[in-house]
Amino acid sequence: MKKLIYGNFKMNSTLLDIEKYTETFIPKVSLSKNEIAIFPPFTYLMFAKQKLTSSKILLGAQNVSSESKGAFTGEVSAQMLKSVGVDIVLIGHSERRKLFLEKNEIINKKIKEALSLGLKVVLCVGETKSERLNNRYTEVIQKEISEGLKGLYENELKNIIIAYEPIWSIGTGVVPEVKQIEEVVKIIKTEISNEYSLNASKNAKILYGGSVNAINAKSFASIPGIGGLLVGGASLNPEEFAKICNI
Ligand code: PEP
């Protein structure tokens, strides 16, 4: 079955790196049946779009403004992303939540803004190490979903993908056990079922992210209910990311 394999470059790469990356990466994944997307920094989106036109690879942005236009220095709107050919946007990544103090309320505004322009959204959720150790992960994830999706109609969920990224696993090499991921898949599906319907919960697309690499990718992608992977560090190497995309 087709998996969604998304690569978040974070604040890495130069223009030249993106050029070399796409030249190496695109031919290596040309036969992949999976849905692949790369999320370069804003500055390279237009350039990356030109490079990707000959492929089926989607273009993602790492963030979007909660405002639609105007006096918001330094912000990038959903309309701007759409106009340069962006397909998907990451919203609520744990680095945005922790370092830039983004709360669920602003994340909800960003989601609505992105959806209104026809962008697909990856809503990132996940608990810190202390929330896991104190058994608070269920309530944290439920809140991130219910407040993040507040006010959205069920038919809008088709453009929302939920990425479960335990914060203690991001960039650490420490990965959850399969049964921990399975439990969170259930938590996410139950929350969507409670907020919407059983049908919406069955159709929910859920990704796993956190220290995924070419060796462990297949085992995470095979977990029931996991529809794909969100890859950070390992997506920066085109050879390694291509292996992950070809699982
Ligand atoms: C991420 O930041 O979304 C991520 C999954 O990072 P890494 O793969 O490096 O853990």
Short mmCIF file of C-alpha atoms and ligand atoms in Angstrom, two decimals:
data_model
loop_
_atom_site.label_atom_id
_atom_site.label_comp_id
_atom_site.label_asym_id
_atom_site.label_seq_id
_atom_site.Cartn_x
_atom_site.Cartn_y
_atom_site.Cartn_z
CA MET A 1 0.00 0.00 0.00
CA LYS A 2 1.13 3.52 -0.84
CA LYS A 3 2.82 5.32 2.07
CA LEU A 4 3.36 9.05 2.54
CA ILE A 5 7.07 9.75 2.98
CA TYR A 6 7.84 13.34 3.84
CA GLY A 7 11.26 14.92 4.40
CA ASN A 8 11.64 18.02 6.59
CA PHE A 9 14.97 19.74 5.86
CA LYS A 10 14.49 22.20 8.76
CA MET A 11 16.92 25.19 8.64
CA ASN A 12 19.57 23.44 6.56
CA SER A 13 21.00 23.61 3.02
CA THR A 14 22.17 26.28 0.61
CA LEU A 15 20.76 26.88 -2.86
CA LEU A 16 23.59 24.83 -4.31
CA ASP A 17 22.82 21.98 -1.89
CA ILE A 18 19.19 21.96 -3.07
CA GLU A 19 20.32 21.83 -6.69
CA LYS A 20 22.67 18.90 -6.06
CA TYR A 21 20.10 17.21 -3.82
CA THR A 22 17.31 17.25 -6.38
CA GLU A 23 19.63 16.05 -9.14
CA THR A 24 20.64 13.02 -7.05
CA PHE A 25 17.31 12.34 -5.39
CA ILE A 26 14.72 12.65 -8.18
CA PRO A 27 16.02 9.82 -10.43
CA LYS A 28 16.47 7.52 -7.42
CA VAL A 29 12.78 7.70 -6.45
CA SER A 30 11.25 7.84 -9.92
CA LEU A 31 9.80 4.32 -9.60
CA SER A 32 8.57 4.68 -6.03
CA LYS A 33 4.85 4.02 -5.54
CA ASN A 34 4.84 6.11 -2.36
CA GLU A 35 3.74 9.73 -2.09
CA ILE A 36 6.95 11.67 -1.54
CA ALA A 37 7.31 15.28 -0.43
CA ILE A 38 10.27 17.45 0.48
CA PHE A 39 10.03 20.46 2.79
CA PRO A 40 12.96 22.81 2.08
CA PRO A 41 13.31 26.23 3.76
CA PHE A 42 11.11 29.05 2.36
CA THR A 43 13.94 30.64 0.40
CA TYR A 44 14.32 27.61 -1.87
CA LEU A 45 10.67 26.77 -2.50
CA MET A 46 10.41 28.36 -5.95
CA PHE A 47 13.70 26.86 -7.05
CA ALA A 48 12.76 23.43 -5.71
CA LYS A 49 9.40 23.63 -7.49
CA GLN A 50 11.17 24.14 -10.82
CA LYS A 51 13.43 21.17 -10.11
CA LEU A 52 10.49 18.94 -9.10
CA THR A 53 8.23 19.70 -12.08
CA SER A 54 9.44 16.69 -14.03
CA SER A 55 8.64 14.39 -11.06
CA LYS A 56 5.64 13.42 -8.93
CA ILE A 57 7.37 14.65 -5.78
CA LEU A 58 5.29 17.14 -3.81
CA LEU A 59 6.60 20.40 -2.40
CA GLY A 60 6.08 21.24 1.25
CA ALA A 61 6.69 24.31 3.42
CA GLN A 62 7.79 24.05 7.05
CA ASN A 63 5.48 26.74 8.40
CA VAL A 64 2.82 29.27 7.41
CA SER A 65 1.46 32.48 8.89
CA SER A 66 -1.83 32.45 10.76
CA GLU A 67 -2.63 35.75 9.04
CA SER A 68 -3.64 36.15 5.43
CA LYS A 69 -1.84 39.39 4.52
CA GLY A 70 -0.63 42.75 5.72
CA ALA A 71 1.74 44.23 8.30
CA PHE A 72 3.30 41.03 9.63
CA THR A 73 7.02 41.51 8.96
CA GLY A 74 8.87 38.29 8.34
CA GLU A 75 5.76 36.15 7.92
CA VAL A 76 4.85 34.06 4.86
CA SER A 77 1.18 33.60 4.04
CA ALA A 78 -0.66 30.55 2.73
CA GLN A 79 -1.48 32.47 -0.44
CA MET A 80 2.23 33.15 -1.03
CA LEU A 81 3.01 29.47 -0.59
CA LYS A 82 0.22 28.49 -2.93
CA SER A 83 1.38 30.98 -5.55
CA VAL A 84 4.84 29.40 -5.77
CA GLY A 85 3.45 25.89 -6.11
CA VAL A 86 3.58 24.55 -2.55
CA ASP A 87 1.29 21.53 -2.02
CA ILE A 88 1.57 20.81 1.70
CA VAL A 89 2.51 22.65 4.87
CA LEU A 90 3.84 21.43 8.22
CA ILE A 91 1.98 23.02 11.11
CA GLY A 92 2.70 22.69 14.82
CA HIS A 93 6.08 21.03 14.54
CA SER A 94 7.45 20.59 18.08
CA GLU A 95 10.33 22.97 17.31
CA ARG A 96 7.77 25.69 16.45
CA ARG A 97 5.79 24.88 19.59
CA LYS A 98 8.85 24.87 21.89
CA LEU A 99 11.21 27.47 20.41
CA PHE A 100 8.65 29.87 18.92
CA LEU A 101 6.00 29.33 21.60
CA GLU A 102 3.23 28.38 19.18
CA LYS A 103 0.10 27.40 21.05
CA ASN A 104 -2.75 25.22 19.85
CA GLU A 105 -4.89 28.32 19.23
CA ILE A 106 -2.43 29.80 16.72
CA ILE A 107 -1.86 26.37 15.18
CA ASN A 108 -5.62 26.11 14.64
CA LYS A 109 -5.63 29.52 12.88
CA LYS A 110 -2.72 28.42 10.68
CA ILE A 111 -4.52 25.22 9.72
CA LYS A 112 -7.66 27.14 8.74
CA GLU A 113 -5.60 29.61 6.71
CA ALA A 114 -3.73 26.84 4.86
CA LEU A 115 -6.90 24.84 4.13
CA SER A 116 -8.67 27.92 2.81
CA LEU A 117 -6.01 28.17 0.10
CA GLY A 118 -6.28 24.48 -0.80
CA LEU A 119 -3.02 23.42 0.85
CA LYS A 120 -2.73 20.03 2.51
CA VAL A 121 -1.72 20.19 6.17
CA VAL A 122 0.53 17.98 8.29
CA LEU A 123 -0.42 18.65 11.92
CA CYS A 124 2.43 17.52 14.19
CA VAL A 125 1.57 16.24 17.66
CA GLY A 126 3.57 14.49 20.35
CA GLU A 127 4.63 14.51 23.96
CA THR A 128 7.85 15.54 25.72
CA LYS A 129 9.93 13.04 27.64
CA SER A 130 8.57 14.20 30.97
CA GLU A 131 4.98 14.04 29.72
CA ARG A 132 5.65 10.44 28.65
CA LEU A 133 7.29 9.54 31.96
CA ASN A 134 4.45 11.13 33.92
CA ASN A 135 1.84 9.31 31.85
CA ARG A 136 0.44 12.57 30.50
CA TYR A 137 0.89 11.76 26.80
CA THR A 138 -2.74 10.81 26.18
CA GLU A 139 -4.12 14.13 27.40
CA VAL A 140 -1.39 16.11 25.58
CA ILE A 141 -2.08 14.42 22.24
CA GLN A 142 -5.87 14.63 22.68
CA LYS A 143 -5.59 18.37 23.40
CA GLU A 144 -3.27 19.03 20.45
CA ILE A 145 -5.77 17.34 18.17
CA SER A 146 -9.00 18.74 19.58
CA GLU A 147 -7.68 22.32 19.85
CA GLY A 148 -5.68 22.11 16.61
CA LEU A 149 -8.69 20.95 14.61
CA LYS A 150 -11.27 23.07 16.47
CA GLY A 151 -14.05 24.33 14.22
CA LEU A 152 -13.04 22.26 11.19
CA TYR A 153 -15.72 20.35 9.30
CA GLU A 154 -15.39 16.62 8.78
CA ASN A 155 -15.02 17.05 5.02
CA GLU A 156 -11.92 19.20 5.63
CA LEU A 157 -10.15 16.31 7.33
CA LYS A 158 -9.33 14.75 3.96
CA ASN A 159 -6.65 17.43 3.62
CA ILE A 160 -5.21 16.89 7.10
CA ILE A 161 -2.49 14.42 7.95
CA ILE A 162 -1.53 13.91 11.59
CA ALA A 163 2.13 13.23 12.33
CA TYR A 164 2.85 11.60 15.67
CA GLU A 165 6.31 12.79 16.65
CA PRO A 166 7.31 11.99 20.23
CA ILE A 167 9.56 14.94 21.07
CA TRP A 168 11.99 12.69 22.95
CA SER A 169 12.61 10.82 19.72
CA ILE A 170 13.24 13.81 17.42
CA GLY A 171 16.90 13.96 16.47
CA THR A 172 17.92 11.75 19.42
CA GLY A 173 18.23 8.28 17.91
CA VAL A 174 15.90 7.05 20.67
CA VAL A 175 12.80 5.48 19.16
CA PRO A 176 9.53 4.33 20.69
CA GLU A 177 8.55 0.68 20.90
CA VAL A 178 6.08 -0.53 18.31
CA LYS A 179 3.42 -0.99 21.02
CA GLN A 180 3.86 2.63 22.14
CA ILE A 181 3.21 3.85 18.58
CA GLU A 182 0.25 1.49 18.24
CA GLU A 183 -1.21 2.90 21.44
CA VAL A 184 -0.87 6.49 20.17
CA VAL A 185 -2.48 5.54 16.84
CA LYS A 186 -5.47 4.36 18.92
CA ILE A 187 -5.46 7.58 20.97
CA ILE A 188 -5.49 9.69 17.77
CA LYS A 189 -8.22 7.60 16.13
CA THR A 190 -10.39 7.65 19.26
CA GLU A 191 -10.03 11.42 19.51
CA ILE A 192 -11.06 11.87 15.86
CA SER A 193 -13.94 9.47 16.33
CA ASN A 194 -15.13 11.40 19.41
CA GLU A 195 -14.80 14.79 17.69
CA TYR A 196 -16.15 13.67 14.29
CA SER A 197 -17.19 10.12 13.41
CA LEU A 198 -16.03 6.53 13.20
CA ASN A 199 -15.71 6.97 9.47
CA ALA A 200 -13.45 10.02 9.90
CA SER A 201 -11.30 8.06 12.34
CA LYS A 202 -11.00 5.10 9.93
CA ASN A 203 -9.89 7.45 7.14
CA ALA A 204 -7.43 9.40 9.31
CA LYS A 205 -3.94 9.54 7.84
CA ILE A 206 -1.30 9.18 10.55
CA LEU A 207 2.46 9.45 10.08
CA TYR A 208 5.22 8.49 12.49
CA GLY A 209 8.23 10.79 12.89
CA GLY A 210 11.29 10.64 15.15
CA SER A 211 14.78 9.33 14.33
CA VAL A 212 13.60 7.47 11.23
CA ASN A 213 16.44 6.22 9.05
CA ALA A 214 16.96 3.84 6.13
CA ILE A 215 17.36 0.89 8.52
CA ASN A 216 14.31 1.35 10.75
CA ALA A 217 11.92 3.01 8.23
CA LYS A 218 10.24 -0.17 7.08
CA SER A 219 9.41 -1.38 10.58
CA PHE A 220 7.74 1.94 11.46
CA ALA A 221 5.89 2.19 8.15
CA SER A 222 4.52 -1.35 8.65
CA ILE A 223 2.81 -0.59 11.96
CA PRO A 224 -0.97 -0.95 11.52
CA GLY A 225 -2.59 2.48 11.23
CA ILE A 226 0.65 4.21 10.24
CA GLY A 227 0.26 5.67 6.76
CA GLY A 228 3.78 6.95 6.33
CA LEU A 229 6.79 8.71 7.82
CA LEU A 230 7.94 12.23 8.58
CA VAL A 231 11.72 12.25 8.36
CA GLY A 232 14.01 15.00 9.63
CA GLY A 233 17.77 14.42 9.79
CA ALA A 234 17.88 11.43 7.46
CA SER A 235 16.05 13.36 4.73
CA LEU A 236 19.07 15.65 4.32
CA ASN A 237 21.03 12.87 2.66
CA PRO A 238 19.47 12.23 -0.77
CA GLU A 239 20.78 8.65 -0.96
CA GLU A 240 19.44 7.72 2.46
CA PHE A 241 16.13 9.52 1.97
CA ALA A 242 15.69 7.80 -1.41
CA LYS A 243 16.11 4.41 0.33
CA ILE A 244 13.42 5.39 2.82
CA CYS A 245 11.14 6.56 0.00
CA ASN A 246 11.59 3.27 -1.82
CA ILE A 247 10.47 1.05 1.06
C1 PEP B 1 11.34 15.98 12.72
O1 PEP B 1 11.93 16.95 13.18
O2 PEP B 1 10.21 16.08 12.24
C2 PEP B 1 12.01 14.68 12.78
C3 PEP B 1 11.27 13.62 12.66
O3 PEP B 1 13.36 14.71 12.97
P1 PEP B 1 14.37 13.46 13.01
O4 PEP B 1 13.96 12.52 11.91
O5 PEP B 1 15.71 14.05 12.79
O6 PEP B 1 14.21 12.83 14.35
#
